[in-house]
Amino acid sequence: MADEESKDWILMVTAKSPTNIAVIKYWGKRDESLILPINDSISVTLDPDHLCTTTTVAVSPSFRSDRMWLNGKEISLAGGRYQNCLREIRSRASCFEDEKKGISIRKEDWENLHLHIASYNNFPTAAGLASSAAGFACLVFALGNLMCVKEDLGAISAIARQGSGSACRSLYGGFVKWNTGYDVSGRDSIAMQLASESHWDDLVIIIAVVSSRQKETSSTAGMRESVETSTLLQYRFKEVVPKRILQMEEAIRNKDFTTFARLTCADSNQFHAVCLDTCPPIFYMNDTSHRIINYMEKWNQLEGTPQVAYTFDAGPNAVLIARNRKTAEALLQRLLFYFPPPGAELTSYVLGDVSILHDAGLQEMKDVEALMPPPELKCQIPFKRHAGDVSYFICTKPGRGPMILNDKNQALLNPNTGIPQ
Amino acid sequence: MADEESKDWILMVTAKSPTNIAVIKYWGKRDESLILPINDSISVTLDPDHLCTTTTVAVSPSFRSDRMWLNGKEISLAGGRYQNCLREIRSRASCFEDEKKGISIRKEDWENLHLHIASYNNFPTAAGLASSAAGFACLVFALGNLMCVKEDLGAISAIARQGSGSACRSLYGGFVKWNTGYDVSGRDSIAMQLASESHWDDLVIIIAVVSSRQKETSSTAGMRESVETSTLLQYRFKEVVPKRILQMEEAIRNKDFTTFARLTCADSNQFHAVCLDTCPPIFYMNDTSHRIINYMEKWNQLEGTPQVAYTFDAGPNAVLIARNRKTAEALLQRLLFYFPPPGAELTSYVLGDVSILHDAGLQEMKDVEALMPPPELKCQIPFKRHAGDVSYFICTKPGRGPMILNDKNQALLNPNTGIPQ
C-alpha cells in the first residue's frame, strides 16, 4: 500500500449503464441467494442516452467504511445483494499502479480498502423501469474497472446477476440472452449478446410511464410466491419458454418483426397471467395498461401485420416497440390522441428523442388537439380521451452497453473529499 | 288437435330459475355447436329470491310464429342456440289433455304449434351475472313443463346446455357439478346436484356489481380464442382442473370452508390468468375488481383462516362468499367502508337480503360514515375510499333450483292475447 504521506489520494471511476426490457420474461428463481433463474430470458438494452444509471466508485485509504449514496441519499450496503457483489469483485481485483500520483495498490490491498459509491438514475426508481438492473450493472462494471478485474463481460455479468437478476443483461448493448445455466455455483448463469444495437437499428421504443408510485409487490417477493403457488408457472418454464427462446433468437437474427412482436406480446401477457395465478394474486398492470394493450391490438389487427409490440414488467408502465421510425410517428400520434397531456405543454410530457414528436408534426399543443381519431376506432366515436392517466412518455431505441465516463465533470463524488457533490 | 271452435285457447306456464356462479370455472369448449366443455365445472346456485329469470311460455293454435320478448323487448329466435333448445324440447314433448278447457294436444301436434315466450331478468343482462344461464335454464324448464316432457332433470339440463353452457347448472339448487362427459352426442354432458342448498346453509353471498356496462368480449368468443391461442389453458384443463374438481367435491361434502375458499379464489384467478394468456388478451377484471381481491386477501391473511372467498366471472363483478352470517356482517361493513354509497341513501345501494345490513348495525348513512377502518389496513391510514366504483351490492345465499309459478298474476304474457302484459 502507499506510504503514510500519500494517504489522501482518492482513486475514482465513473460509469454509465443502460437499463433493459425483457421480451422473453424472467420470472422465478431456482436459487434465491445466487439469483439463478428457472428459465432463459431475452432482453433489449435501452439507449442509455435516455434511461441510464450513472455510478461513481471511489477508493481511498482515508475512507473509514464502505458507503453508498443512491439518488443523493445515503443507503445501507449491509444487504446481501450488495455484499455479494462487493465480495465477488474484490476477490477478482488486480494490482494498480499510478506512479505520477504515487498510488500503488497490491491485489491483497483491495480487501482492506473502503469504497465510496454514488449512483444516480435519470428515471423513477422501483416503478417497473428496471432501475435495479441498470444500477447493479453499473456498480459492478465500474468496480470491475476500478479494481482492474481482468475477466470477460460474461463473468462480470454473473456478478451483477447476484445484485439483481436482470442486471446481468444490462452488461451488453442490443439484444441479450441470459442463460439459466446448469452449474449449482451459478458461474454459467451469465448474459451473452445475441446481436448488437446496430444489427436491427430500425426499431423505435416508446415508454408510457403510467405511474411512478412505488409498486406494491416487489419482484423478488412476487416471483418467490409464484414459484411456490402458481401451477401454471411450472408449465410455462418447462414447456413454453424453451420453445419461445429459440423462436425469439431466430426472429432477432432475421429481423422478423412480425414474429418478434407476436412473441413479445404473448410472453408479457403470460408473465402477467402467472402473476394472476399466484396465491395471493399479483396485479402489476392497471386499467390504463389494459387500455394501452387494447389500443395496440386494435391497431395491429387493422394493419394486418404487427406495427408495434408491447411489453410490461413488474409495474403498469408500457414499453412499446415500433417496427420503424415511420411507425413510431404514427404510434406517438395515437398515444397523444388517447392520452393527451393533462397540462398545457408538451415538453415535459414527451421526453427522450423528441425529434419523433417533430417528425410526427406535433410541435405544439394545438397539433395534439387537432389529432384525428385513429381509423381502428371506427364506430367507437365519440371517444373518451384519458388525459392524466399517463405521467409522461420517453422516446428511445435499442442502445449500447455500459461505458466508462472519462470526463471528470460527470463524477458524482467530489475528487477531494469522496463525498457526493 | 283441438277443433276449429276452440282455436282461441292459450296454454301457458310460468317458471322462475336461479342463476349460478362457478367456483371451478368452465372456460373452453370441445364442441362449439353442442356446447361441450373441455373440463368439468362446479357451481353454487344463487337464491332466486334475489337473482332470477322469470319466463312465461305459451302455446296456442292462434299464434302465427314463434316469438320471444326479453325484458319487454322482442328479440329474434333465429339463433342456433334458441333453435337447438326448441327443437330438442319439441322432440321430447308428450300429449296434453285439458277436457274442461277443451284442449287436446297430441305428441305430433307440438311440431306445428307456435310458441310465445316472455322472459325477464331481475338483474342487469350480460354484465357477468350469468343472465344467459338463468335465462336458458328457465326457458327449457318452462317449455319442458308446458310440453309434458317426461325426462329427468339431467336430460333437461343437457338441453339447457345447448342454449348456454352454464345454464345446465341452473337446473339444480345448492352445489352443482357439470360433467364434461365422453359421448360425442353430448348426452352425458349434464349437470348433477352435489348437495342441496340446505346441506351447507351457513354460507352468505354478497355480490358487488362493479359495472353494468355491456362487456367487451363475449364469453363465447373469449373462450374460443383461449382454446385456440392459450398454451396455459391446455395445461389447466388437462392437469389442474381434474384435481381441483375432486378437492372441491370433498370440501363441499365436508363443509370445509378453508379448502372451499382456497380453491374458489385460486380457480377464479387461474381463469382470468388464462384470459390474459389469450391472444389478443382478454381483461374482464378492472382496477376495482383488483382492489376488492386485495382487500379480501388482506382480511383473510389477518384472520389466519379464510373468512371470505371471491370469484369473478366474465365481467368485473365480485361474488363474495362469506363463511357464515356473522362473517357476512363484517364483510358488508368492510365493503361499505371501502366503497361507500355515492349518494345519500342506502336502500338503492344494498339490495337483496337487507337484514344483514341491519344486523351489521348499518341502518342509515350516518352508520356508514361512522365505520372505522378494518384492522387489516394497519399503517395504510389515512385511506382513500372509493365512492362510486361499485354500483350496488346484492346480499344473497345459496338457493333452490327452478320452480313453476302457479300464481297466474306472475305470468309475463296476457292470458287472452299471448302478448307481454
PDB file of C-alpha atoms in Angstrom, chain A residues 216 229 231-236 240 244 262 266 268-270 272-274 276-281 283 285-291 293-294 297-298 301 310 380, chain B residues 216 229 231-236 240 244 262 266 268-270 272-274 276-281 283 285-291 293-294 297-298 301 310 380:
ATOM      1  CA  GLU A 216     -46.911  -2.926  -4.071  1.00  0.00           C
ATOM      2  CA  THR A 229     -48.017 -21.326  -5.622  1.00  0.00           C
ATOM      3  CA  THR A 231     -49.242 -24.272 -11.115  1.00  0.00           C
ATOM      4  CA  LEU A 232     -49.158 -22.502 -14.475  1.00  0.00           C
ATOM      5  CA  LEU A 233     -45.602 -21.213 -13.877  1.00  0.00           C
ATOM      6  CA  GLN A 234     -44.362 -24.806 -13.726  1.00  0.00           C
ATOM      7  CA  TYR A 235     -45.729 -25.455 -17.197  1.00  0.00           C
ATOM      8  CA  ARG A 236     -44.508 -22.103 -18.502  1.00  0.00           C
ATOM      9  CA  VAL A 240     -43.458 -22.823 -23.099  1.00  0.00           C
ATOM     10  CA  ARG A 244     -40.099 -19.256 -27.339  1.00  0.00           C
ATOM     11  CA  ARG A 262     -46.103 -11.804 -31.529  1.00  0.00           C
ATOM     12  CA  ALA A 266     -47.571 -13.184 -25.788  1.00  0.00           C
ATOM     13  CA  SER A 268     -45.562 -10.308 -21.492  1.00  0.00           C
ATOM     14  CA  ASN A 269     -49.172 -11.408 -21.195  1.00  0.00           C
ATOM     15  CA  GLN A 270     -48.164 -14.860 -19.987  1.00  0.00           C
ATOM     16  CA  HIS A 272     -48.796 -11.314 -16.013  1.00  0.00           C
ATOM     17  CA  ALA A 273     -51.068 -14.361 -16.271  1.00  0.00           C
ATOM     18  CA  VAL A 274     -48.676 -16.265 -14.000  1.00  0.00           C
ATOM     19  CA  LEU A 276     -52.548 -13.607 -11.507  1.00  0.00           C
ATOM     20  CA  ASP A 277     -52.291 -17.378 -10.983  1.00  0.00           C
ATOM     21  CA  THR A 278     -50.151 -16.742  -7.886  1.00  0.00           C
ATOM     22  CA  CYS A 279     -51.704 -17.019  -4.413  1.00  0.00           C
ATOM     23  CA  PRO A 280     -52.438 -14.317  -3.365  1.00  0.00           C
ATOM     24  CA  PRO A 281     -52.633 -12.951  -6.916  1.00  0.00           C
ATOM     25  CA  PHE A 283     -51.539  -7.339 -10.256  1.00  0.00           C
ATOM     26  CA  MET A 285     -50.973  -3.858 -14.790  1.00  0.00           C
ATOM     27  CA  ASN A 286     -53.862  -1.484 -14.175  1.00  0.00           C
ATOM     28  CA  ASP A 287     -56.800  -0.229 -16.253  1.00  0.00           C
ATOM     29  CA  THR A 288     -54.528   2.158 -18.164  1.00  0.00           C
ATOM     30  CA  SER A 289     -52.132  -0.693 -19.022  1.00  0.00           C
ATOM     31  CA  HIS A 290     -55.094  -2.757 -20.244  1.00  0.00           C
ATOM     32  CA  ARG A 291     -56.323   0.168 -22.327  1.00  0.00           C
ATOM     33  CA  ILE A 293     -52.884  -3.132 -24.873  1.00  0.00           C
ATOM     34  CA  ASN A 294     -56.375  -2.948 -26.351  1.00  0.00           C
ATOM     35  CA  GLU A 297     -54.078  -4.845 -30.530  1.00  0.00           C
ATOM     36  CA  LYS A 298     -56.772  -2.978 -32.487  1.00  0.00           C
ATOM     37  CA  GLN A 301     -55.346  -6.019 -36.290  1.00  0.00           C
ATOM     38  CA  TYR A 310     -45.921  -4.146 -26.172  1.00  0.00           C
ATOM     39  CA  GLN A 380     -66.370   3.974 -31.253  1.00  0.00           C
TER      40      GLN A 380
ATOM     41  CA  GLU B 216     -66.355  -6.115 -24.425  1.00  0.00           C
ATOM     42  CA  THR B 229     -54.228 -19.450 -28.506  1.00  0.00           C
ATOM     43  CA  THR B 231     -50.898 -22.560 -24.072  1.00  0.00           C
ATOM     44  CA  LEU B 232     -51.680 -22.330 -20.359  1.00  0.00           C
ATOM     45  CA  LEU B 233     -55.323 -23.355 -20.912  1.00  0.00           C
ATOM     46  CA  GLN B 234     -54.141 -26.697 -22.291  1.00  0.00           C
ATOM     47  CA  TYR B 235     -52.294 -27.406 -19.063  1.00  0.00           C
ATOM     48  CA  ARG B 236     -55.139 -26.080 -16.932  1.00  0.00           C
ATOM     49  CA  VAL B 240     -55.058 -28.656 -12.897  1.00  0.00           C
ATOM     50  CA  ARG B 244     -59.411 -29.358  -8.158  1.00  0.00           C
ATOM     51  CA  ARG B 262     -58.725 -21.542  -1.280  1.00  0.00           C
ATOM     52  CA  ALA B 266     -57.354 -19.914  -6.978  1.00  0.00           C
ATOM     53  CA  SER B 268     -61.154 -17.701 -10.366  1.00  0.00           C
ATOM     54  CA  ASN B 269     -57.660 -16.229 -10.597  1.00  0.00           C
ATOM     55  CA  GLN B 270     -56.492 -19.013 -12.907  1.00  0.00           C
ATOM     56  CA  HIS B 272     -58.567 -14.803 -15.517  1.00  0.00           C
ATOM     57  CA  ALA B 273     -54.900 -15.757 -15.956  1.00  0.00           C
ATOM     58  CA  VAL B 274     -55.868 -17.899 -18.945  1.00  0.00           C
ATOM     59  CA  LEU B 276     -54.695 -12.852 -20.081  1.00  0.00           C
ATOM     60  CA  ASP B 277     -52.678 -15.624 -21.759  1.00  0.00           C
ATOM     61  CA  THR B 278     -55.082 -15.485 -24.722  1.00  0.00           C
ATOM     62  CA  CYS B 279     -54.061 -13.689 -27.917  1.00  0.00           C
ATOM     63  CA  PRO B 280     -55.232 -10.946 -28.017  1.00  0.00           C
ATOM     64  CA  PRO B 281     -55.515 -10.904 -24.212  1.00  0.00           C
ATOM     65  CA  PHE B 283     -59.409  -8.461 -19.453  1.00  0.00           C
ATOM     66  CA  MET B 285     -61.476  -7.641 -14.164  1.00  0.00           C
ATOM     67  CA  ASN B 286     -60.696  -3.958 -13.700  1.00  0.00           C
ATOM     68  CA  ASP B 287     -58.921  -1.882 -11.043  1.00  0.00           C
ATOM     69  CA  THR B 288     -61.955  -2.094  -8.737  1.00  0.00           C
ATOM     70  CA  SER B 289     -62.030  -5.900  -9.060  1.00  0.00           C
ATOM     71  CA  HIS B 290     -58.316  -5.985  -8.213  1.00  0.00           C
ATOM     72  CA  ARG B 291     -58.906  -3.737  -5.226  1.00  0.00           C
ATOM     73  CA  ILE B 293     -59.344  -9.033  -4.202  1.00  0.00           C
ATOM     74  CA  ASN B 294     -56.544  -7.231  -2.375  1.00  0.00           C
ATOM     75  CA  GLU B 297     -56.765 -11.295   0.750  1.00  0.00           C
ATOM     76  CA  LYS B 298     -55.562  -8.900   3.463  1.00  0.00           C
ATOM     77  CA  GLN B 301     -54.438 -13.150   5.960  1.00  0.00           C
ATOM     78  CA  TYR B 310     -64.086 -14.382  -4.019  1.00  0.00           C
ATOM     79  CA  GLN B 380     -52.325   2.417   5.473  1.00  0.00           C
TER      80      GLN B 380
END
